[in-house]
Tab-separated table of C-alpha atoms in Angstrom:
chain	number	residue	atom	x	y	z
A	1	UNK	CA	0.000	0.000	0.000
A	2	UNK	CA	0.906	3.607	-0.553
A	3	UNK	CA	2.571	5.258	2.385
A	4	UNK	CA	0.903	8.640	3.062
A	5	UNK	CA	3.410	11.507	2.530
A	6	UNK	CA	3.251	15.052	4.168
A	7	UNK	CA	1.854	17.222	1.314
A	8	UNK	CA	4.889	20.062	0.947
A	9	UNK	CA	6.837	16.759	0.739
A	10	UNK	CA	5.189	16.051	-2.792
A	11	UNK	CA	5.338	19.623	-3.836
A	12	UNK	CA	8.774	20.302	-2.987
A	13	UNK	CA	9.514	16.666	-5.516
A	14	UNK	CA	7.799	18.513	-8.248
A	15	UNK	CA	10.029	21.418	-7.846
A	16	UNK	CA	6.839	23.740	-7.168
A	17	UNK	CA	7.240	27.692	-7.300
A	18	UNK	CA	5.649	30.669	-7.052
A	19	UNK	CA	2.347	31.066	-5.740
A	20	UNK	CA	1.694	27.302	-6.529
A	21	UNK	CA	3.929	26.470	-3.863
A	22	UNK	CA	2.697	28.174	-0.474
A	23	UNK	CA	-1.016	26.942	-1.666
A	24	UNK	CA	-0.245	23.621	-1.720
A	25	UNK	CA	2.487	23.499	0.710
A	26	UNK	CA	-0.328	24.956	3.375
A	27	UNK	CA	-2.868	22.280	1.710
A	28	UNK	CA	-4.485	20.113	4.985
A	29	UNK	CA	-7.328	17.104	5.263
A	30	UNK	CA	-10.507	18.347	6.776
A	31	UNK	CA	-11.509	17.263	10.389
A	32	UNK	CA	-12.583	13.462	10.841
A	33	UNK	CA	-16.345	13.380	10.902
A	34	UNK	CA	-16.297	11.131	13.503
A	35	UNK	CA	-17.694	8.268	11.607
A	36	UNK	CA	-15.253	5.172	10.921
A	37	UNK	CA	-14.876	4.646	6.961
A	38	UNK	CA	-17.644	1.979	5.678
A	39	UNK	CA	-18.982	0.873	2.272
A	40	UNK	CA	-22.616	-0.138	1.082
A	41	UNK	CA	-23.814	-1.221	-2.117
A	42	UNK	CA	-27.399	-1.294	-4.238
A	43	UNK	CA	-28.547	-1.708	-7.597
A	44	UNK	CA	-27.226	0.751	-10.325
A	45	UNK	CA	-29.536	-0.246	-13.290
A	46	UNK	CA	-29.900	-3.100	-15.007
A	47	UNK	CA	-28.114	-4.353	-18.143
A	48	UNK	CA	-30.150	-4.245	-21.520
A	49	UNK	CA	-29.582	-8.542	-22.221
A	50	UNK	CA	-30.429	-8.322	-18.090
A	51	UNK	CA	-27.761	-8.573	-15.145
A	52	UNK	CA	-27.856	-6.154	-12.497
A	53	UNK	CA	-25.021	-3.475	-11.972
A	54	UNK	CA	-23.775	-2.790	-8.364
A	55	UNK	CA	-23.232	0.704	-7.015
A	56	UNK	CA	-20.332	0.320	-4.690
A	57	UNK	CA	-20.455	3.594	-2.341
A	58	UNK	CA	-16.976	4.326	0.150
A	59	UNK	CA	-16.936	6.646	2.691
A	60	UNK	CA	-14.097	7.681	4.516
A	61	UNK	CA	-13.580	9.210	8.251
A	62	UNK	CA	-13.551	12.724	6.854
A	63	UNK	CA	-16.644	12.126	4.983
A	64	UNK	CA	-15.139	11.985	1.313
A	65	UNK	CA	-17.498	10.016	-0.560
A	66	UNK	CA	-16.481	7.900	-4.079
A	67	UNK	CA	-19.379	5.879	-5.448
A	68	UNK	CA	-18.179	3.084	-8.547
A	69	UNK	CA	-20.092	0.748	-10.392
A	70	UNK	CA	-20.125	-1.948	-12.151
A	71	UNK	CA	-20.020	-1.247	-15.453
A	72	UNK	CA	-16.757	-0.397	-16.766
A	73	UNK	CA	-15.758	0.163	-13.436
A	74	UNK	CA	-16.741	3.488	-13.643
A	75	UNK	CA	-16.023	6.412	-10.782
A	76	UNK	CA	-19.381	7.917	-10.910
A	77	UNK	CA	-19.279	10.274	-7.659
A	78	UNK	CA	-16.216	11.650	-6.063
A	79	UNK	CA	-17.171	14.131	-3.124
A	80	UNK	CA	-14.850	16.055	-1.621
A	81	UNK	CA	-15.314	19.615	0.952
A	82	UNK	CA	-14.259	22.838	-0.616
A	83	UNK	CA	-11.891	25.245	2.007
A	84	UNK	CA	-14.916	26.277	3.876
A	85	UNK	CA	-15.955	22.528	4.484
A	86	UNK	CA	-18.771	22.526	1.645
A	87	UNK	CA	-18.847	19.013	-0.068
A	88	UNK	CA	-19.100	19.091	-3.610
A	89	UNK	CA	-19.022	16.326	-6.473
A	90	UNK	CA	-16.077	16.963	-8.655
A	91	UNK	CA	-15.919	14.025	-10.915
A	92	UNK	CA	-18.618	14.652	-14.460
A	93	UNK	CA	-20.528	11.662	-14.934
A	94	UNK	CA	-24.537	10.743	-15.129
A	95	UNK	CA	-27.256	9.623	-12.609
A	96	UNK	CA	-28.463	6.494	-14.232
A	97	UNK	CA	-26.459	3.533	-16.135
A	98	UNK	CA	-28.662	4.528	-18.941
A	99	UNK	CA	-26.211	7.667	-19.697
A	100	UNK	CA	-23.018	5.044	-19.962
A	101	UNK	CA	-24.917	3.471	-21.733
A	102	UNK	CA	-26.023	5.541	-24.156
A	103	UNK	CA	-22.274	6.796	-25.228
A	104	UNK	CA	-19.961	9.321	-23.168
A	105	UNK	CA	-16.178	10.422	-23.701
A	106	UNK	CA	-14.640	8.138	-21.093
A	107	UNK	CA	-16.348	9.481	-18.504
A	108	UNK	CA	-14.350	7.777	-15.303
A	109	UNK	CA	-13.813	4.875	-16.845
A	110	UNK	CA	-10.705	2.350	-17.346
A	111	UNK	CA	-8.770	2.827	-20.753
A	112	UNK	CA	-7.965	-0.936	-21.735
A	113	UNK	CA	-6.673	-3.505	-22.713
A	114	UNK	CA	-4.288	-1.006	-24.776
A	115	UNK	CA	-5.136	2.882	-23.391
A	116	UNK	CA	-4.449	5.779	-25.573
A	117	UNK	CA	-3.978	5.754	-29.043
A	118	UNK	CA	-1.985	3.003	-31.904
A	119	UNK	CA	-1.585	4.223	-35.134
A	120	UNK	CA	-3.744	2.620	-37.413
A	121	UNK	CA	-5.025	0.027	-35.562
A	122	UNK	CA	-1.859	-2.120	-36.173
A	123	UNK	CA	1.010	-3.128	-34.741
A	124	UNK	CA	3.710	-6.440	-35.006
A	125	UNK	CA	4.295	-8.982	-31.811
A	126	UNK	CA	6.931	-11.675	-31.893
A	127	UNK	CA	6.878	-10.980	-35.862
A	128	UNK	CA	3.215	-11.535	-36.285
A	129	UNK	CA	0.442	-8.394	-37.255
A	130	UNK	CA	-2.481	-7.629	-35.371
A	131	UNK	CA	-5.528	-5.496	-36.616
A	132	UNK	CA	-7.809	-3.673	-34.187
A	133	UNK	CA	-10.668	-1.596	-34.824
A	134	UNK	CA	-10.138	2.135	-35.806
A	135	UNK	CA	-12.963	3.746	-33.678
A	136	UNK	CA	-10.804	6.435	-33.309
A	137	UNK	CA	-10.296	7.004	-37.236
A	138	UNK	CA	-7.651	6.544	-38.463
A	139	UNK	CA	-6.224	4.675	-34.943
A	140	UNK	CA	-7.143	2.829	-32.392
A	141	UNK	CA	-8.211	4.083	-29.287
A	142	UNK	CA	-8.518	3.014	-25.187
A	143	UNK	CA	-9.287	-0.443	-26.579
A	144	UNK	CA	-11.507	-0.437	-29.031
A	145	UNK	CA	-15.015	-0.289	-30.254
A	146	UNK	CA	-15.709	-2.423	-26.650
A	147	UNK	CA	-12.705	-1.780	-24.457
A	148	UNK	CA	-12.834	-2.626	-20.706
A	149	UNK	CA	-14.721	0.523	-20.424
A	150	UNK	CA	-17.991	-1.044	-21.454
A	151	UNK	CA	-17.314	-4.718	-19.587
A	152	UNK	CA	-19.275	-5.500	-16.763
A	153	UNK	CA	-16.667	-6.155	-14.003
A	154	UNK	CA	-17.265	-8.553	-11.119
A	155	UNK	CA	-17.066	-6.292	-7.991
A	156	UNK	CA	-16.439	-7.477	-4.403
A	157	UNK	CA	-16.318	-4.176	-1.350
A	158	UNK	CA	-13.818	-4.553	1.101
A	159	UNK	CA	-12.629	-2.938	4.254
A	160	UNK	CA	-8.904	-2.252	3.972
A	161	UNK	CA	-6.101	-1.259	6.382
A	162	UNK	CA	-6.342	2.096	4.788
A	163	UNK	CA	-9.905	2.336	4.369
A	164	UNK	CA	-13.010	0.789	2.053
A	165	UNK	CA	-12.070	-0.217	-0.934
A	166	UNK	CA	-13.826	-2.543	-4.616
A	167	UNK	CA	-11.788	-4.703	-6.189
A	168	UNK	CA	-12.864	-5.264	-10.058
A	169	UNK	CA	-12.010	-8.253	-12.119
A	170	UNK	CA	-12.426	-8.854	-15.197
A	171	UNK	CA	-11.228	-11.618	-17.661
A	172	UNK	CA	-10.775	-10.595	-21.412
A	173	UNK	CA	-10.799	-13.560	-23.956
A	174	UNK	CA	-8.045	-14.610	-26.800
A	175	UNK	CA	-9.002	-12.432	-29.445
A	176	UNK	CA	-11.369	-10.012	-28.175
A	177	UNK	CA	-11.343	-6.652	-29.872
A	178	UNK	CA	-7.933	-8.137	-31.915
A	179	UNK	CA	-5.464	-8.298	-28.983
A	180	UNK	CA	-3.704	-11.981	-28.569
A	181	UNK	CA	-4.038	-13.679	-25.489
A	182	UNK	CA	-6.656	-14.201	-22.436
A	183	UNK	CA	-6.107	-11.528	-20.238
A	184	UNK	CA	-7.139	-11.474	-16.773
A	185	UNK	CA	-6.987	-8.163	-15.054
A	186	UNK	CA	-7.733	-7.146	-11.140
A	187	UNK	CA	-8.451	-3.232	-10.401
A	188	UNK	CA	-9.122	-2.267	-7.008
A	189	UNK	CA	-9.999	1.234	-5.979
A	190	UNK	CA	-9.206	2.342	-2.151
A	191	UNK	CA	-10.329	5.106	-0.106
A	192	UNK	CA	-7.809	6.164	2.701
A	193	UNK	CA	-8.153	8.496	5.323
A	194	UNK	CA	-5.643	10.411	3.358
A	195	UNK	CA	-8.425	11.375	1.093
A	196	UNK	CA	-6.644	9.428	-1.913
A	197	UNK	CA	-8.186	7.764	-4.087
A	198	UNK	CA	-5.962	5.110	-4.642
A	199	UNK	CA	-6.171	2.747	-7.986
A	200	UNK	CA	-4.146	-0.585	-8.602
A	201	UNK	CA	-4.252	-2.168	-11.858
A	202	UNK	CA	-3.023	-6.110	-12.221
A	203	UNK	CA	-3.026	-8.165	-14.951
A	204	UNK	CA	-2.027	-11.524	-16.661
A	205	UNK	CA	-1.647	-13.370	-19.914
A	206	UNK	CA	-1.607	-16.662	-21.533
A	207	UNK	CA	-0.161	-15.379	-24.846
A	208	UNK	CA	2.474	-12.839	-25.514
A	209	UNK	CA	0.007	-9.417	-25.943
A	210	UNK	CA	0.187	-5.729	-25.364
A	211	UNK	CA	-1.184	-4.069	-22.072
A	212	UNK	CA	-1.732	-0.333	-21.010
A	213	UNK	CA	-3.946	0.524	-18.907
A	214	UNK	CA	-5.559	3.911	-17.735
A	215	UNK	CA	-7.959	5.711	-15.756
A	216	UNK	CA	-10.120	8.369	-16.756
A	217	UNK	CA	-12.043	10.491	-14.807
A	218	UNK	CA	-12.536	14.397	-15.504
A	219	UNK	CA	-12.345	16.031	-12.693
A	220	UNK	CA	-13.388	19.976	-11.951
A	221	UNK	CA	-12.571	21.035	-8.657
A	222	UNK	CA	-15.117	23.596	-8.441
A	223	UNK	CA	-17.500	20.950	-8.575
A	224	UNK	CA	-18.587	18.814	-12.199
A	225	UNK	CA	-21.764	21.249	-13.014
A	226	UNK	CA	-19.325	24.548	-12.527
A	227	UNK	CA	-17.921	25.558	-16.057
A	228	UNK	CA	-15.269	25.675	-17.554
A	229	UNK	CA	-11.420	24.742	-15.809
A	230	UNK	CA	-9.606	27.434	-17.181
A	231	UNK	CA	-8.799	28.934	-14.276
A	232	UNK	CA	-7.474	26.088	-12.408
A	233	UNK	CA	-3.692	26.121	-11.742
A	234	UNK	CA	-1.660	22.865	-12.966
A	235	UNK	CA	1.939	21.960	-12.961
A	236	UNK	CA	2.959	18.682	-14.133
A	237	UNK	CA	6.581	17.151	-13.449
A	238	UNK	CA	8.148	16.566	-16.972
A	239	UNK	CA	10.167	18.661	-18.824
A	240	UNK	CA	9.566	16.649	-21.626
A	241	UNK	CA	6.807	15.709	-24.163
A	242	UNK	CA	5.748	13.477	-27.402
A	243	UNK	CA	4.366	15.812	-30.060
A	244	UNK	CA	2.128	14.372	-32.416
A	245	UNK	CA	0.586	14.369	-35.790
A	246	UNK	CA	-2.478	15.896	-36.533
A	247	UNK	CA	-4.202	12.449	-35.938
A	248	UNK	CA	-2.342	12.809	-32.079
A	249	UNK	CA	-0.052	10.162	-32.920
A	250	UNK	CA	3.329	10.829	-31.469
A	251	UNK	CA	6.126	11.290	-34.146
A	252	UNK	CA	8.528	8.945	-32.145
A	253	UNK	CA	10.475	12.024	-31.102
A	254	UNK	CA	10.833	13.153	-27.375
A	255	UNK	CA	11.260	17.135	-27.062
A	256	UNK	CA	11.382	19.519	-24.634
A	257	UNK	CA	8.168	21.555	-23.114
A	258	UNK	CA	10.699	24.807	-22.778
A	259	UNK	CA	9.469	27.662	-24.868
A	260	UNK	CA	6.417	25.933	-25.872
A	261	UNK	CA	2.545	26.196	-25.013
A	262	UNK	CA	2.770	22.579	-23.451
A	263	UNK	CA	5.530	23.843	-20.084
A	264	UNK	CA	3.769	23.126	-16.983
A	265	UNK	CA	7.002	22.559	-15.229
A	266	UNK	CA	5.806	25.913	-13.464
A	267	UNK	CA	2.495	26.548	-12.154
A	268	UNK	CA	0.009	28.664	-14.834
A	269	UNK	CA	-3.222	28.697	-15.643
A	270	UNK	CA	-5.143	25.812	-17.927
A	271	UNK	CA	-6.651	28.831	-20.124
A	272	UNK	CA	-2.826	30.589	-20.531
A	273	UNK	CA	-1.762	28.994	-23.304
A	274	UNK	CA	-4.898	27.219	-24.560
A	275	UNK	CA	-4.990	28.785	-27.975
A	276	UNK	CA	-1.455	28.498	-28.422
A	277	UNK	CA	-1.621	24.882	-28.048
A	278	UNK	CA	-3.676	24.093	-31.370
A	279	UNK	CA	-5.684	21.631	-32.304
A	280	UNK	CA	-8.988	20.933	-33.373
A	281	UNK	CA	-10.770	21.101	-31.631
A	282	UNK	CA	-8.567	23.261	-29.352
A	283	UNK	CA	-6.747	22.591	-25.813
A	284	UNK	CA	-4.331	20.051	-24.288
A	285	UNK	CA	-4.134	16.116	-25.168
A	286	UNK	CA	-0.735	15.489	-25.346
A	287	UNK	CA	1.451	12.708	-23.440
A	288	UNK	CA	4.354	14.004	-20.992
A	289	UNK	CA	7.308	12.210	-20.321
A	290	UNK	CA	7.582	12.611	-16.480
A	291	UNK	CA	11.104	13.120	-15.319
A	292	UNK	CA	11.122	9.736	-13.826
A	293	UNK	CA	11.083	6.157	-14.696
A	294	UNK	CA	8.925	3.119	-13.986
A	295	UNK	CA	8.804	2.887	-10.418
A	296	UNK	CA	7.435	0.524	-8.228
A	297	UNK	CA	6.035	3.306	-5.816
A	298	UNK	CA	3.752	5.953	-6.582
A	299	UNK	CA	5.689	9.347	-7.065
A	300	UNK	CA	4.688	12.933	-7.721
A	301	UNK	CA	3.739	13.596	-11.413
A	302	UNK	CA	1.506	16.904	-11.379
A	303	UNK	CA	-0.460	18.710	-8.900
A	304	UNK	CA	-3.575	21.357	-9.738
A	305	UNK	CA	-5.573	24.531	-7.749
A	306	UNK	CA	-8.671	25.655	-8.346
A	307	UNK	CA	-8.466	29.434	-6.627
A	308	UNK	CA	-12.625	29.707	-5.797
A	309	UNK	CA	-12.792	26.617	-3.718
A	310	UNK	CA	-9.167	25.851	-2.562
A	311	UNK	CA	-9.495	22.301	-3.553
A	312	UNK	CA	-6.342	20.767	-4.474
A	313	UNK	CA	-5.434	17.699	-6.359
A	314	UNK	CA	-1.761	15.534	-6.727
A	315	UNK	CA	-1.221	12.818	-8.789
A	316	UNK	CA	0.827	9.914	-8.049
A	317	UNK	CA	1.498	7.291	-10.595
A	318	UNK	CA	3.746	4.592	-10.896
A	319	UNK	CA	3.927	5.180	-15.001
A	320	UNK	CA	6.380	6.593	-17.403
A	321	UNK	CA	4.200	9.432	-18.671
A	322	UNK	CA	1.299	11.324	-18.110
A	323	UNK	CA	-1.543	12.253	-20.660
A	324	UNK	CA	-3.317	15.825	-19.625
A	325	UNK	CA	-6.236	16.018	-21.025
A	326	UNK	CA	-8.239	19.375	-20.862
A	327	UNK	CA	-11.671	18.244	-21.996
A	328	UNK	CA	-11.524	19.322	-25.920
A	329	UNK	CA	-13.702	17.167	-27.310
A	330	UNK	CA	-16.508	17.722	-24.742
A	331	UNK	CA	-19.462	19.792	-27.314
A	332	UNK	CA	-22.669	19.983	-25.097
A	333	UNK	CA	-24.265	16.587	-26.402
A	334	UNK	CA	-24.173	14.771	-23.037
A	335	UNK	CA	-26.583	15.987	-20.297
A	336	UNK	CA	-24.719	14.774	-17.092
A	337	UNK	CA	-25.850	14.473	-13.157
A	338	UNK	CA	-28.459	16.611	-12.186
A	339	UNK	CA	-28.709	18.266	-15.985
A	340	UNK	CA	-25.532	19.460	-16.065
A	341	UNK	CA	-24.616	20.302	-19.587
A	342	UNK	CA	-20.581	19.657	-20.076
A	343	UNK	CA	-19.396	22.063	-22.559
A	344	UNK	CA	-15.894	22.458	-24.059
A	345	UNK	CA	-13.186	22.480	-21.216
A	346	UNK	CA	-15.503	21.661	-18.497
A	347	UNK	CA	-13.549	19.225	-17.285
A	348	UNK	CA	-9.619	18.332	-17.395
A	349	UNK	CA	-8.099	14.158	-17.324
A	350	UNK	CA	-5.116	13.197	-15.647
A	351	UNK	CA	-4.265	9.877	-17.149
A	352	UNK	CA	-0.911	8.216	-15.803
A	353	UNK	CA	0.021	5.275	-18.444
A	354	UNK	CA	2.695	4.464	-21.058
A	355	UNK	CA	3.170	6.104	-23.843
A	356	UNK	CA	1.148	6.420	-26.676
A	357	UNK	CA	1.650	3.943	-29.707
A	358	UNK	CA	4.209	2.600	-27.933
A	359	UNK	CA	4.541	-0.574	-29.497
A	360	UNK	CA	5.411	1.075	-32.708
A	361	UNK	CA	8.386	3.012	-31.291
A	362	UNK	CA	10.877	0.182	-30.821
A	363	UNK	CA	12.770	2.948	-29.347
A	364	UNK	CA	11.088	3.907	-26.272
A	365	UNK	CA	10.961	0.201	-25.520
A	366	UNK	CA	13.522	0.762	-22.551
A	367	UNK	CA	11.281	3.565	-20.896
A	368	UNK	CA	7.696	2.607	-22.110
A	369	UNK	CA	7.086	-0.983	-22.873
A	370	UNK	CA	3.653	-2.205	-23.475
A	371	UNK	CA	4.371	-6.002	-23.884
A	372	UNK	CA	3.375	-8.489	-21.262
A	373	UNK	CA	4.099	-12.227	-21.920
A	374	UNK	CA	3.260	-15.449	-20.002
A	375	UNK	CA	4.464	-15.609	-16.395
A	376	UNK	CA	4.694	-11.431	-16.237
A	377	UNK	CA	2.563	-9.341	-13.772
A	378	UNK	CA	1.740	-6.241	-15.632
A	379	UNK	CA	1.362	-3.626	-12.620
A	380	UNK	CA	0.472	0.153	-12.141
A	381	UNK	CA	-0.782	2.249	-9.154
A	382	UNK	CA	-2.028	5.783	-10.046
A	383	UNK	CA	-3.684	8.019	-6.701
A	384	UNK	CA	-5.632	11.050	-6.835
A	385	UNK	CA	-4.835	12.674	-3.616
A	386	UNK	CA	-7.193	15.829	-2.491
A	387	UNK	CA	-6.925	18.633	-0.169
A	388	UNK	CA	-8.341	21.912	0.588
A	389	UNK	CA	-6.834	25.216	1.321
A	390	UNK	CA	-7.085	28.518	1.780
């Protein structure tokens, strides 16, 4: 398990300055509600071919609140207090398992068995070709037309050493969406009294395959039905990026974030350098190279502020790079909890994995290999770690 760490300790590893720095640095846990941490579950909704879908919902001592499901294993709820104590949900998502149903961008969901993007849909193992879908045209994308975001996990609650907890399985057949190999993956979501949210990924295979996996929530910290991010503050820990093609395939090179839109190395503003950054639509979706290697312990990749509330979020991963997301592709069509309406930039993903299309860049094979083979334990811890201050 993760060892909880004194926040300035995590600020100071990200090399945080200016006013970044003091925020965070002062950044505390609200008081214990004087409840112990628990978990309950109910029925989410029901599956279309039948099969019910379990809500799992953990509460911590402090009152932080993360409901899951089911289906996809999707975060649904994350509630956290605000620097005057005021709980808010900051995670955008629907009410009912008819909205995941009917089609969302990802919304806290686990990117799988392959996260991000490979070019084309193709790549060569041990000398053979694969061919996935391109539902991402012209590449593949989290997985596929059905990734693990739209399996129905088992889920079994538990009640941790560090708090309440679900562990997911799920067992993905030889062949399914094109990858090789049965794969049989374990994700477990804690709750600590730390107020992290705390995600383990394990998985096996049979065959020789290719495995990346991903979580992907949008969060707003001024709560999911409050706008646009813009104005939160993020600084991410890599001086170094993989630009892509216009497709958001990377080229294969590995440059530097100085004197470019994409520098987060010091804390600014989402909306700074938004329309410097390009794209189309516009914003950020671009893979980071964190100035650290594989580890086996979480460490500090990026940390963000949002000024009106004082919330504060760090993210610890275990992963090579980081992909910050900043909610381009969100248009208005999805009508989220409580008819909320998310709109361009209304939410922002911190996605801790390998790199994109990494199995067709034999050269980042050192620092970002996707390949798992028999007798392997493909492992990966990301945790979203929350505070308040003022």
């Amino acid at each position: 398990m993760l060892r909880a760490l004194p926040v300035f300790m995590l600020v100071l590893a990200v090399g945080t300055s200016g006013a970044l720095r003091p925020r965070l640095a002062e950044a505390v846990q609200p008081k214990a509600a004087g409840k112990g941490p628990s978990f309950t579950e109910t029925i989410y909704g029901k599956m279309p071919k039948g099969g019910n879908i379990t809500e799992y919902t953990l509460t911590n001592k402090n009152g932080m609140i993360v409901k899951c499901i089911e289906y996809g294993a999707i975060i649904t709820q994350i509630h956290v207090p605000d620097k005057a104590g005021k709980f808010a949900d900051v995670a955008l998502g629907f009410d009912k398992l008819e909205g995941y149903l009917a089609g969302h961008p990802y919304f806290g969901t686990n990117a799988g068995r392959c996260a991000n993007r490979i070019a084309k849909g193709k790549f060569k193992l041990d000398d053979k070709e694969y061919t996935l879908a391109t539902n991402n045209e012209p590449n593949h994308l989290h997985g596929g037309k059905e990734g693990f975001d739209k399996k129905v996990w088992k889920g079994e609650p538990f009640l941790g050493a560090t708090g309440p907890g679900v562990k997911f399985t799920y067992k993905s057949p030889d062949g399914e969406e094109g990858y090789p190999g049965e794969l049989s993956v374990t994700l477990s979501y804690t709750l600590t009294d730390n107020n992290e949210i705390e995600v383990n990924y394990r998985a096996t295979t049979d065959k020789p395959t290719i495995c990346n996996l991903a979580h992907h929530s949008y969060f707003n910290l001024a709560g999911h039905n409050s706008g646009d991010i813009l104005g939160h503050v993020v600084q991410i820990g890599a001086k170094n990026y993989t630009p892509g093609d216009d497709t958001l395939i990377p080229t294969g090179k590995i440059a530097p974030v100085a004197d470019t839109p994409f520098d987060f190395t010091k804390e600014k503003t989402i909306g700074k350098d938004l329309e410097k950054a390009g794209g189309k639509p516009v914003g950020f979706d671009l893979n980071y190279v964190l100035d650290k290697e594989t580890t086996e312990r979480p460490e500090i990749a990026a940390a963000v502020f949002e000024p009106k509330s004082g919330r504060t979020l760090i993210v610890l991963s275990t992963e090579p790079g980081l992909q910050f997301y900043s909610g381009n592709f969100l248009d208005g069509t999805n009508t989220g909890k409580g008819g909320a309406v998310y709109k361009q930039h209304n939410g922002f993903c911190m996605e801790p994995q390998k790199f994109p299309d990494s199995i067709n860049k034999p050269d980042w094979k050192a620092k970002s290999n996707v390949v798992l083979r028999p007798g392997e334990t493909y492992k990966q811890t990301t945790v979203y770690k929350f505070g308040v201050t003022k």
